[in-house]
Short mmCIF file of C-alpha atoms and ligand atoms in Angstrom, two decimals:
data_model
loop_
_atom_site.label_atom_id
_atom_site.label_comp_id
_atom_site.label_asym_id
_atom_site.label_seq_id
_atom_site.Cartn_x
_atom_site.Cartn_y
_atom_site.Cartn_z
CA MET B 285 126.40 134.95 126.19
CA ASN B 286 124.41 134.59 123.31
CA THR B 287 122.86 131.75 122.55
CA ALA B 288 124.73 129.78 120.24
CA SER B 289 127.52 129.69 122.80
CA ARG B 290 124.86 128.39 125.45
CA GLU B 291 124.20 125.60 122.85
CA THR B 292 127.40 124.85 122.48
CA MET B 293 128.31 124.46 125.68
CA ALA B 294 125.32 122.69 126.77
CA LYS B 295 126.00 120.24 123.93
CA ALA B 296 129.70 119.85 125.01
CA ARG B 297 128.40 119.07 128.66
CA SER B 298 126.09 116.13 127.55
CA GLN B 299 128.72 115.13 125.02
CA ARG B 300 130.60 114.60 128.32
CA ARG B 301 128.12 112.76 130.30
CA ALA B 302 127.05 110.50 127.18
CA ALA B 303 130.74 109.70 127.12
CA GLN B 304 130.35 108.58 131.08
CA VAL B 305 127.93 105.85 130.45
CA ALA B 306 129.49 102.89 131.05
CA VAL B 307 129.11 100.84 128.05
CA PRO B 308 128.33 97.29 128.35
CA GLU B 309 130.67 94.58 126.16
CA GLN B 310 127.37 92.45 125.36
CA LEU B 311 125.39 92.98 121.84
CA ALA B 312 121.91 92.73 121.71
CA PRO B 313 120.59 89.49 120.35
CA ALA B 314 120.91 88.95 116.36
CA ALA B 315 118.00 88.13 114.03
CA THR B 316 119.36 85.25 112.14
CA GLY B 317 120.21 85.99 108.63
CA LEU B 318 122.09 85.03 105.41
CA PRO B 319 125.85 84.85 105.23
CA VAL B 320 127.27 88.51 104.00
CA LEU B 321 123.63 89.90 102.77
CA GLY B 322 122.09 89.02 106.36
CA ASN B 323 118.71 90.45 106.25
CA VAL B 324 118.97 92.70 103.62
CA LEU B 325 115.90 90.21 101.59
CA ASP B 326 113.97 90.29 104.26
CA PHE B 327 114.03 94.09 105.30
CA ARG B 328 113.80 94.42 101.00
CA ARG B 329 110.56 91.92 101.02
CA ASP B 330 108.75 93.20 104.16
CA ILE B 331 110.58 95.61 106.57
CA LEU B 332 108.01 95.47 108.83
CA ARG B 333 107.68 91.67 108.72
CA ALA B 334 111.53 91.10 109.26
CA LEU B 335 111.37 93.70 112.43
CA ARG B 336 107.88 91.75 113.88
CA LEU B 337 109.72 88.55 113.46
CA GLY B 338 112.77 89.80 115.28
CA TRP B 339 110.71 91.19 118.37
CA ASP B 340 109.24 87.59 118.96
CA MET B 341 112.01 85.70 118.81
CA HIS B 342 114.54 88.08 120.67
CA GLY B 343 112.53 90.76 122.19
CA ASP B 344 112.62 94.58 122.18
CA LEU B 345 116.07 95.19 120.97
CA VAL B 346 117.12 93.29 117.89
CA ARG B 347 120.11 93.34 116.27
CA HIS B 348 119.91 92.93 112.05
CA ARG B 349 122.58 92.92 109.44
CA LEU B 350 122.10 94.51 106.18
CA GLY B 351 124.87 93.58 104.46
CA PRO B 352 127.76 95.99 105.87
CA VAL B 353 125.59 98.40 107.61
CA THR B 354 124.19 96.93 111.12
CA VAL B 355 120.34 97.68 112.32
CA TYR B 356 118.88 97.86 115.77
CA GLY B 357 115.18 97.21 115.90
CA VAL B 358 113.31 98.96 119.03
CA SER B 359 110.06 97.98 120.25
CA SER B 360 109.73 99.28 123.83
CA PRO B 361 108.05 102.76 125.00
CA ALA B 362 111.22 102.95 127.41
CA LEU B 363 113.98 102.37 124.88
CA ALA B 364 112.19 104.31 122.44
CA GLY B 365 111.96 107.22 124.99
CA GLU B 366 115.60 107.00 125.75
CA VAL B 367 116.67 107.02 121.87
CA LEU B 368 114.10 109.89 120.74
CA THR B 369 115.30 112.22 123.96
CA ASN B 370 118.80 111.93 123.45
CA SER B 371 120.00 113.40 120.21
CA THR B 372 123.66 113.95 121.39
CA VAL B 373 124.00 110.22 120.91
CA PHE B 374 120.76 109.05 118.84
CA GLY B 375 121.31 111.34 115.87
CA LYS B 376 119.34 111.84 112.49
CA LEU B 377 120.84 109.82 109.66
CA GLY B 378 124.06 111.43 108.10
CA PRO B 379 124.99 112.99 105.52
CA ASP B 380 124.60 109.79 102.79
CA ASN B 381 120.87 109.81 103.83
CA PRO B 382 119.43 109.16 100.28
CA LEU B 383 116.12 111.09 101.44
CA ARG B 384 118.48 113.84 101.28
CA LEU B 385 118.36 113.41 97.36
CA VAL B 386 114.77 114.83 97.53
CA LEU B 387 114.33 116.82 100.91
CA GLY B 388 117.93 118.48 101.00
CA ASP B 389 118.76 119.83 104.04
CA GLY B 390 115.16 120.22 105.34
CA LEU B 391 113.92 119.28 108.86
CA LEU B 392 113.60 115.91 108.21
CA THR B 393 116.49 115.00 107.25
CA SER B 394 119.58 117.76 108.13
CA SER B 395 122.20 116.16 109.39
CA ASP B 396 124.12 118.81 110.69
CA HIS B 397 122.54 119.79 114.38
CA GLU B 398 123.47 123.43 114.71
CA SER B 399 121.60 124.52 111.31
CA TRP B 400 118.50 122.16 111.77
CA MET B 401 118.37 123.68 115.60
CA ARG B 402 118.37 127.33 114.06
CA ASN B 403 115.73 126.47 111.50
CA ARG B 404 113.54 124.84 113.79
CA ARG B 405 113.56 127.48 115.97
CA MET B 406 112.75 129.70 113.27
CA MET B 407 110.13 127.64 112.21
CA GLN B 408 108.51 126.73 115.59
CA PRO B 409 106.01 129.49 115.74
CA ILE B 410 104.52 129.03 112.20
CA TYR B 411 103.04 125.54 113.47
CA THR B 412 101.94 126.09 116.58
CA LYS B 413 98.08 125.47 117.39
CA GLN B 414 97.05 129.37 117.43
CA SER B 415 99.09 130.50 113.92
CA ILE B 416 98.11 126.86 111.98
CA SER B 417 94.05 127.76 113.03
CA SER B 418 94.17 130.59 110.37
CA MET B 419 94.48 128.01 107.88
CA TYR B 420 91.51 126.44 108.96
CA ASP B 421 88.98 128.34 106.03
CA THR B 422 91.15 126.46 103.47
CA MET B 423 91.04 123.32 105.02
CA VAL B 424 87.30 123.55 105.03
CA ALA B 425 87.13 125.12 101.73
CA CYS B 426 89.24 121.80 100.19
CA ALA B 427 87.05 119.54 102.03
CA GLU B 428 83.91 120.59 100.91
CA GLU B 429 85.61 120.07 97.06
CA MET B 430 86.47 117.09 98.24
CA LEU B 431 82.79 115.94 99.17
CA LYS B 432 81.92 117.30 95.69
CA GLN B 433 83.43 114.65 93.92
CA LEU B 434 82.50 112.20 96.35
CA HIS B 435 79.27 112.76 95.27
CA SER B 436 79.62 112.58 91.45
CA ALA B 437 81.53 109.09 92.42
CA ARG B 438 78.55 107.79 94.81
CA CYS B 439 76.12 108.61 91.89
CA TYR B 440 77.93 106.49 89.51
CA GLY B 441 78.15 103.91 92.45
CA ASP B 442 81.68 103.05 91.81
CA ALA B 443 84.15 101.72 94.01
CA LEU B 444 87.32 103.81 94.55
CA ASP B 445 90.34 103.96 96.41
CA MET B 446 90.16 105.83 99.52
CA HIS B 447 94.08 106.02 99.57
CA LYS B 448 93.73 107.97 96.67
CA VAL B 449 91.11 110.58 97.35
CA MET B 450 92.74 111.11 100.38
CA MET B 451 96.40 111.57 99.14
CA ARG B 452 94.61 113.90 96.57
CA VAL B 453 92.54 116.26 99.41
CA THR B 454 95.46 116.59 101.87
CA LEU B 455 98.12 117.23 99.17
CA ASP B 456 95.60 119.98 97.92
CA ILE B 457 95.48 121.13 101.27
CA VAL B 458 99.15 121.40 101.93
CA GLY B 459 99.39 122.97 98.54
CA ARG B 460 96.66 125.85 98.83
CA CYS B 461 97.91 126.26 102.53
CA MET B 462 101.79 126.66 101.29
CA PHE B 463 101.01 128.72 98.29
CA SER B 464 96.89 130.01 98.69
CA THR B 465 96.49 129.22 95.25
CA HIS B 466 95.30 126.23 93.73
CA VAL B 467 98.47 124.63 92.40
CA GLN B 468 96.84 121.62 92.12
CA ASP B 469 97.31 122.03 87.94
CA SER B 470 101.20 123.52 88.47
CA ILE B 471 101.58 120.06 90.37
CA ASP B 472 99.87 117.64 88.36
CA SER B 473 101.82 119.68 85.13
CA ILE B 474 105.05 117.57 86.55
CA SER B 475 103.46 114.57 87.24
CA PRO B 476 100.36 113.87 90.16
CA ASP B 477 103.18 112.01 92.47
CA ALA B 478 106.18 113.21 91.20
CA ILE B 479 107.58 113.63 95.61
CA ASP B 480 106.03 110.28 96.17
CA ILE B 481 108.05 108.68 93.45
CA ALA B 482 110.84 110.81 94.49
CA VAL B 483 110.63 109.83 98.33
CA ASN B 484 110.37 106.22 97.22
CA TYR B 485 112.88 105.66 95.18
CA ALA B 486 115.25 107.50 97.75
CA PHE B 487 113.80 105.30 100.73
CA SER B 488 114.50 101.79 98.22
CA ARG B 489 118.46 103.31 98.37
CA LEU B 490 117.99 103.55 101.96
CA GLN B 491 116.87 99.82 102.62
CA ASN B 492 119.64 98.69 100.39
CA PRO B 493 122.73 99.36 100.60
CA PHE B 494 123.89 97.53 97.73
CA SER B 495 121.87 100.14 95.16
CA PRO B 496 123.80 100.91 92.26
CA PRO B 497 125.02 104.83 92.49
CA LEU B 498 122.95 107.91 91.24
CA SER B 499 125.41 108.29 88.11
CA TRP B 500 124.75 105.07 86.87
CA PRO B 501 122.10 105.29 83.99
CA THR B 502 119.60 102.83 85.07
CA PRO B 503 115.80 103.01 84.18
CA ALA B 504 115.28 104.02 87.87
CA ASN B 505 117.90 106.03 88.21
CA ARG B 506 116.83 108.08 85.57
CA ARG B 507 113.65 108.27 86.05
CA PHE B 508 114.36 109.67 89.97
CA ARG B 509 116.67 112.71 87.83
CA ASN B 510 113.72 113.67 85.62
CA VAL B 511 111.41 113.67 88.36
CA MET B 512 113.75 115.46 90.74
CA LYS B 513 114.83 118.16 87.90
CA ASP B 514 110.80 118.67 87.22
CA VAL B 515 110.13 119.32 90.93
CA ASP B 516 113.19 121.56 91.94
CA GLU B 517 112.42 123.61 88.69
CA LEU B 518 108.69 124.32 89.90
CA MET B 519 109.39 124.68 93.52
CA PHE B 520 111.99 127.32 92.76
CA ARG B 521 109.67 128.94 90.07
CA LEU B 522 106.98 129.42 92.92
CA ILE B 523 109.56 130.88 95.23
CA ARG B 524 111.41 133.54 93.35
CA GLU B 525 107.67 134.60 91.72
CA ARG B 526 106.76 135.00 95.51
CA ARG B 527 109.93 136.85 96.38
CA ARG B 528 109.55 139.40 93.19
CA SER B 529 106.08 140.03 93.66
CA GLY B 530 106.53 141.08 97.38
CA GLU B 531 102.93 140.33 97.41
CA HIS B 532 101.85 138.72 101.50
CA ARG B 533 99.19 136.30 101.11
CA GLN B 534 98.93 135.00 104.95
CA ASP B 535 99.97 131.63 103.69
CA LEU B 536 103.07 128.66 104.67
CA LEU B 537 105.67 130.63 102.17
CA ASP B 538 104.60 134.00 103.00
CA MET B 539 105.79 132.91 106.67
CA LEU B 540 108.87 130.96 105.36
CA LEU B 541 109.90 134.07 103.55
CA SER B 542 109.68 136.30 106.57
CA MET B 543 111.24 134.43 109.15
CA ARG B 544 114.31 135.93 110.42
CA ASP B 545 117.56 134.03 112.65
CA ALA B 546 117.07 135.49 116.02
CA ASP B 547 120.86 136.18 116.61
CA THR B 548 121.67 137.39 113.57
CA GLY B 549 118.11 138.80 111.73
CA VAL B 550 119.24 136.59 108.41
CA GLY B 551 115.94 134.62 106.19
CA MET B 552 116.61 132.05 104.26
CA THR B 553 118.07 131.21 101.18
CA ASP B 554 116.12 130.17 98.35
CA LYS B 555 117.80 126.57 98.69
CA GLU B 556 116.72 126.51 102.46
CA LEU B 557 113.53 127.50 101.41
CA ARG B 558 112.94 124.78 98.66
CA ASP B 559 114.37 122.27 101.08
CA GLU B 560 111.41 123.42 103.71
CA VAL B 561 108.99 123.36 101.01
CA ILE B 562 109.54 120.32 99.66
CA THR B 563 109.42 118.57 103.33
CA THR B 564 106.12 120.02 104.23
CA PHE B 565 104.83 118.48 101.18
CA ALA B 566 106.48 115.07 101.51
CA ALA B 567 106.05 114.80 105.82
CA GLY B 568 103.13 116.41 105.37
CA HIS B 569 100.46 114.94 103.10
CA GLU B 570 101.27 111.36 102.84
CA THR B 571 101.03 110.81 106.30
CA THR B 572 97.68 112.42 107.19
CA ALA B 573 96.33 110.76 104.03
CA ILE B 574 97.44 107.28 105.36
CA THR B 575 96.02 107.85 108.58
CA LEU B 576 92.46 108.40 106.89
CA THR B 577 92.42 105.65 104.89
CA TRP B 578 93.20 103.18 107.39
CA THR B 579 90.56 105.11 109.80
CA LEU B 580 87.78 104.58 106.92
CA TYR B 581 88.87 100.87 106.99
CA LEU B 582 88.52 100.02 110.61
CA LEU B 583 85.48 102.13 110.88
CA SER B 584 84.29 100.06 108.10
CA ARG B 585 84.87 97.02 110.00
CA HIS B 586 83.62 98.10 113.48
CA PRO B 587 80.05 99.46 112.88
CA GLN B 588 79.41 100.19 116.64
CA VAL B 589 82.28 102.69 116.60
CA LEU B 590 80.61 104.36 113.57
CA ARG B 591 77.88 104.55 114.73
CA ARG B 592 78.82 106.35 117.76
CA LEU B 593 80.95 108.33 116.00
CA GLU B 594 78.20 109.53 113.26
CA ALA B 595 76.06 109.81 116.76
CA GLU B 596 78.73 112.68 118.02
CA VAL B 597 79.02 114.33 114.74
CA ASP B 598 75.10 114.83 114.47
CA GLN B 599 74.59 115.68 117.77
CA VAL B 600 77.10 118.64 117.64
CA LEU B 601 76.75 119.55 114.30
CA GLY B 602 73.32 118.86 112.72
CA GLY B 603 74.00 119.10 109.05
CA ARG B 604 76.87 121.93 108.87
CA LEU B 605 80.66 121.37 108.54
CA PRO B 606 82.07 121.96 112.01
CA THR B 607 83.71 125.31 113.07
CA LEU B 608 86.96 125.24 115.25
CA GLU B 609 85.41 125.74 118.22
CA ASP B 610 82.74 122.56 117.49
CA MET B 611 85.95 120.71 116.77
CA GLN B 612 86.58 120.59 120.55
CA ARG B 613 83.65 119.37 121.50
CA MET B 614 83.29 116.22 119.63
CA PRO B 615 86.08 114.18 121.47
CA TYR B 616 85.12 110.55 120.21
CA SER B 617 86.33 111.69 116.55
CA LEU B 618 89.94 112.91 117.69
CA GLN B 619 89.96 109.23 120.06
CA VAL B 620 88.77 107.09 116.73
CA PHE B 621 92.13 109.01 114.85
CA GLU B 622 94.24 108.50 117.84
CA GLU B 623 93.31 104.92 117.96
CA SER B 624 93.64 104.12 114.05
CA MET B 625 97.33 105.98 114.70
CA ARG B 626 98.55 103.33 117.55
CA LEU B 627 97.41 100.26 114.91
CA TYR B 628 98.47 102.57 111.71
CA PRO B 629 101.17 105.03 112.75
CA SER B 630 101.92 106.39 109.25
CA ALA B 631 105.19 106.97 109.73
CA PRO B 632 105.92 103.55 111.39
CA ILE B 633 110.06 103.50 111.69
CA VAL B 634 111.96 106.59 113.06
CA PRO B 635 115.49 105.71 112.39
CA ARG B 636 118.41 107.71 114.40
CA LEU B 637 122.38 106.58 113.92
CA THR B 638 124.64 106.62 116.93
CA THR B 639 127.04 108.85 117.21
CA THR B 640 129.14 107.40 120.10
CA ASP B 641 129.65 103.30 121.18
CA THR B 642 126.54 103.62 124.07
CA SER B 643 124.30 101.51 126.24
CA LEU B 644 120.44 100.61 125.39
CA GLY B 645 118.42 98.44 127.43
CA GLY B 646 121.71 97.06 128.87
CA PHE B 647 123.56 96.38 125.44
CA ARG B 648 126.30 97.89 124.08
CA VAL B 649 125.12 99.72 120.47
CA PRO B 650 128.52 100.45 118.78
CA ALA B 651 129.09 104.04 117.42
CA GLY B 652 127.64 104.71 113.61
CA SER B 653 125.11 102.15 114.24
CA ARG B 654 121.25 102.56 112.71
CA VAL B 655 118.75 102.40 115.20
CA LEU B 656 115.25 102.03 114.21
CA VAL B 657 111.99 103.04 116.76
CA ASN B 658 109.55 100.61 116.06
CA LEU B 659 106.40 102.92 116.12
CA TYR B 660 104.39 99.98 114.78
CA ASN B 661 105.58 97.38 117.13
CA ILE B 662 105.11 99.67 120.30
CA GLY B 663 101.45 100.50 119.38
CA ARG B 664 100.83 96.57 119.57
CA HIS B 665 102.61 96.01 122.81
CA GLY B 666 101.31 93.57 125.08
CA ARG B 667 102.34 95.32 127.65
CA HIS B 668 100.90 98.65 127.28
CA TRP B 669 98.05 97.74 125.05
CA PRO B 670 96.31 94.81 126.79
CA ASP B 671 94.33 92.92 123.86
CA PRO B 672 96.34 95.07 121.61
CA GLU B 673 94.79 94.09 118.24
CA ARG B 674 91.36 95.43 118.82
CA PHE B 675 90.29 98.65 117.63
CA ASP B 676 89.29 100.77 120.69
CA PRO B 677 88.84 104.37 120.84
CA ASP B 678 88.15 104.32 124.48
CA ARG B 679 91.74 103.70 125.11
CA PHE B 680 92.10 107.50 124.13
CA SER B 681 89.45 108.61 126.82
CA VAL B 682 90.68 111.73 129.20
CA GLU B 683 90.62 108.93 132.18
CA ALA B 684 92.34 106.20 130.18
CA LYS B 685 95.60 108.19 128.74
CA LYS B 686 96.49 109.05 132.06
CA GLN B 687 97.37 105.62 132.35
CA HIS B 688 99.71 105.19 129.14
CA HIS B 689 103.69 105.16 129.85
CA ARG B 690 105.16 108.60 128.72
CA TYR B 691 106.26 106.99 125.18
CA ALA B 692 103.76 103.79 124.45
CA TYR B 693 102.32 106.49 122.05
CA ILE B 694 104.39 108.48 120.06
CA PRO B 695 102.96 108.39 116.16
CA PHE B 696 104.12 111.64 115.86
CA GLY B 697 107.76 110.98 117.52
CA ALA B 698 109.03 112.54 120.78
CA GLY B 699 111.77 114.39 122.10
CA PRO B 700 113.31 117.48 119.88
CA HIS B 701 112.38 116.33 116.74
CA LEU B 702 108.89 115.73 117.77
CA CYS B 703 106.72 116.11 114.97
CA ILE B 704 106.73 120.07 113.90
CA GLY B 705 103.22 119.56 111.78
CA LYS B 706 101.23 117.71 114.71
CA HIS B 707 98.69 120.33 115.28
CA PHE B 708 97.95 120.69 111.45
CA ALA B 709 97.61 117.39 110.87
CA LEU B 710 95.64 116.67 113.81
CA MET B 711 93.40 119.70 112.87
CA GLU B 712 93.13 118.68 109.06
CA ALA B 713 92.52 114.80 109.77
CA GLN B 714 89.75 115.86 112.66
CA LEU B 715 87.86 117.65 109.91
CA LEU B 716 88.37 115.78 107.21
CA LEU B 717 87.00 112.72 108.96
CA ILE B 718 83.76 114.32 110.83
CA ALA B 719 83.21 115.60 106.86
CA LEU B 720 83.72 112.07 105.30
CA VAL B 721 81.23 110.18 108.52
CA GLN B 722 79.34 112.91 108.24
CA HIS B 723 78.16 112.40 104.70
CA TYR B 724 78.69 109.14 103.52
CA GLU B 725 79.49 105.64 104.90
CA PHE B 726 82.17 103.65 103.26
CA ARG B 727 82.07 100.26 102.91
CA HIS B 728 85.42 98.20 102.47
CA VAL B 729 85.12 95.96 99.15
CA PRO B 730 85.02 92.48 100.70
CA THR B 731 86.81 90.80 97.88
CA HIS B 732 89.90 93.76 98.05
CA ARG B 733 92.94 92.43 99.86
CA VAL B 734 94.03 94.53 102.69
CA VAL B 735 98.23 94.40 103.26
CA ASP B 736 99.84 97.18 105.11
CA VAL B 737 103.55 97.84 104.09
CA ALA B 738 106.16 100.65 105.27
CA SER B 739 107.82 102.10 102.97
CA ILE B 740 107.96 105.58 104.60
CA THR B 741 104.89 105.73 105.47
CA LEU B 742 102.86 102.68 106.19
CA ARG B 743 100.75 102.22 103.38
CA PRO B 744 97.97 99.77 102.05
CA ARG B 745 99.37 97.95 99.51
CA TYR B 746 97.01 97.23 97.09
CA GLY B 747 95.34 100.94 97.87
CA MET B 748 91.89 100.75 99.74
CA LEU B 749 89.25 100.01 97.58
CA MET B 750 85.62 101.02 99.20
CA THR B 751 81.75 101.58 98.02
CA ILE B 752 80.50 105.05 98.98
CA HIS B 753 76.70 104.99 100.47
CA GLU B 754 74.68 107.45 101.63
CA ARG B 755 74.44 107.74 105.45
CA ARG B 756 72.07 105.58 107.30
CA ARG B 757 69.50 107.86 108.81
CA ASP B 758 68.54 105.84 111.92
CA VAL B 759 70.85 108.29 113.78
CA ALA B 760 70.15 111.96 115.67
CA GLY B 761 70.55 114.57 113.41
CA SER B 762 70.07 115.46 109.52
CA PHE B 763 72.79 115.79 107.26
CA GLU B 764 71.46 116.74 103.71
C1 HEM R 171 99.29 111.87 110.51
C2 HEM R 171 100.29 112.99 110.30
C3 HEM R 171 101.73 113.09 110.43
C4 HEM R 171 102.40 111.88 111.47
C5 HEM R 171 101.72 110.55 111.87
C6 HEM R 171 103.80 112.54 111.71
C7 HEM R 171 104.88 111.78 112.26
C8 HEM R 171 106.29 112.61 112.64
C9 HEM R 171 107.43 112.13 113.12
C10 HEM R 171 107.21 110.28 113.79
C11 HEM R 171 108.25 112.56 112.94
C12 HEM R 171 109.67 112.59 113.68
C13 HEM R 171 110.68 112.00 113.05
C14 HEM R 171 111.78 111.77 113.55
O1 HEM R 171 111.56 111.97 114.87
O2 HEM R 171 112.95 111.53 112.73
C15 HEM R 171 107.76 113.52 112.19
C16 HEM R 171 108.89 114.97 111.56
C17 HEM R 171 108.58 115.96 110.95
N1 HEM R 171 106.83 116.12 110.28
FE1 HEM R 171 105.38 115.07 110.57
N2 HEM R 171 103.88 113.77 110.65
C18 HEM R 171 102.39 113.84 110.01
C19 HEM R 171 102.15 115.20 109.75
C20 HEM R 171 103.13 116.28 109.50
C21 HEM R 171 102.80 117.40 108.51
C22 HEM R 171 101.10 117.66 108.56
C23 HEM R 171 103.68 118.21 108.70
C24 HEM R 171 103.67 119.69 108.01
C25 HEM R 171 102.93 120.41 107.78
C26 HEM R 171 104.76 117.61 109.10
C27 HEM R 171 106.30 117.80 109.17
C28 HEM R 171 107.04 117.34 110.16
C29 HEM R 171 108.18 117.69 109.76
C30 HEM R 171 108.68 119.09 109.11
C31 HEM R 171 109.38 116.93 110.46
C32 HEM R 171 110.31 116.95 111.30
C33 HEM R 171 110.60 117.71 112.74
C34 HEM R 171 112.46 117.76 112.97
O3 HEM R 171 113.20 116.91 112.90
O4 HEM R 171 112.79 118.91 113.48
N3 HEM R 171 104.47 116.28 109.98
N4 HEM R 171 106.37 113.49 111.92
#
């Protein structure tokens, strides 16, 4: 029996199992909302606060109405595990997911289970720890360039928006890992944040079922279409040039081009490649940039954690940048990053769509409901995280981790759709954090307002204004 038929049979078995689950009659408690609109305005204003309010008032599973669409907020590790590990009942959003306007049928948004599985299986080997380690030198080169830019900024004494700085360096990293050459200029030639503009547009459509159709000539629709035209032209050009040249550069594009389906021996079309390349850009740069931004902010508010991190960095490295082996000897830097992601998960909400009537937490969830697994609430769940608002990287020591509920800490998701770029993100983030802390101290400008806001990612609404200072010298080691 070939792999495809084995999978079809397994899927049929699990569908039968799903159908046999007794579905209760009672629906989950509902959040209060307006007639007709329900909670649309609350979600548009601040989706995280709307979901938080529902959680505080009604518990771990709450029903929200967005006009004609019903949405369930899920805020406990156990329920999150149930949802994320059962992709037959809790599937990805359907073909009308507005994010597909940007990401097409890439891994993140593909609504066809079979083609997702085929592509995921082909791409998995690219993102193993071992394979990703070949990109470490590229990441180090980008980190060095970032340090040079920060050095000039420090000389001028300006406060910088560190969110923008982090966005730039992570875009540089994903761009160079994908295309090996420095594509920043090509990317800037379209619009410095073209992909972000497009993704934000798509997200606002996802949140608001009353958005005007894309064919209407509204200013937002026109801007979106123009941006996408530029992005598509650039991506197809870079893909076709590489195919034509036949060059091998050991970068992500090379790896994607050489993938073959194990059953058919067929590789990806240009359109499939375009979708995966844009998905990697969209999923792979802002997430890491945001976590680093929040980490710098938390460190600026917790000097004792910063000093301990600096001591580790100095003790292991002295003044040089870390090698891959060094990073394994710097567990505290990883713990700091992990604890930041608990409080500020950069992808705070993971959406699913129920394919059938089902039972969750003792309630009925009808087919066609949207289920939002809320990683922000789960990271602050009082039963799993004592004193949840406190920033304490010791929660992630080897011993402490053994006590965590399996799904209490899932910033990279869980189950079959677990983030494919997890190792890439962790390697990149740990390196950048170490490089930043090794050289500078970042102080949040006290008059600058910090508010988190969820679009697809959890951004600081007004950016993150920080001043850059030379490192204190009363800790071990030297750095210059
Ligand atoms: C701190 C950084 C990151 C975080 C917090 C993060 C988080 C996540 C989460 C929560 C998911 C699951 C989505 C779902 O279940 O629907 C996901 C999926 C995904 N991520 Fe990441 N991610 C990060 C970095 C990256 C990077 C660096 C890449 C690529 C280089 C990447 C590529 C992807 C892709 C392609 C998927 C879809 C996987 C699938 O459905 O098969 N991510 N990510």
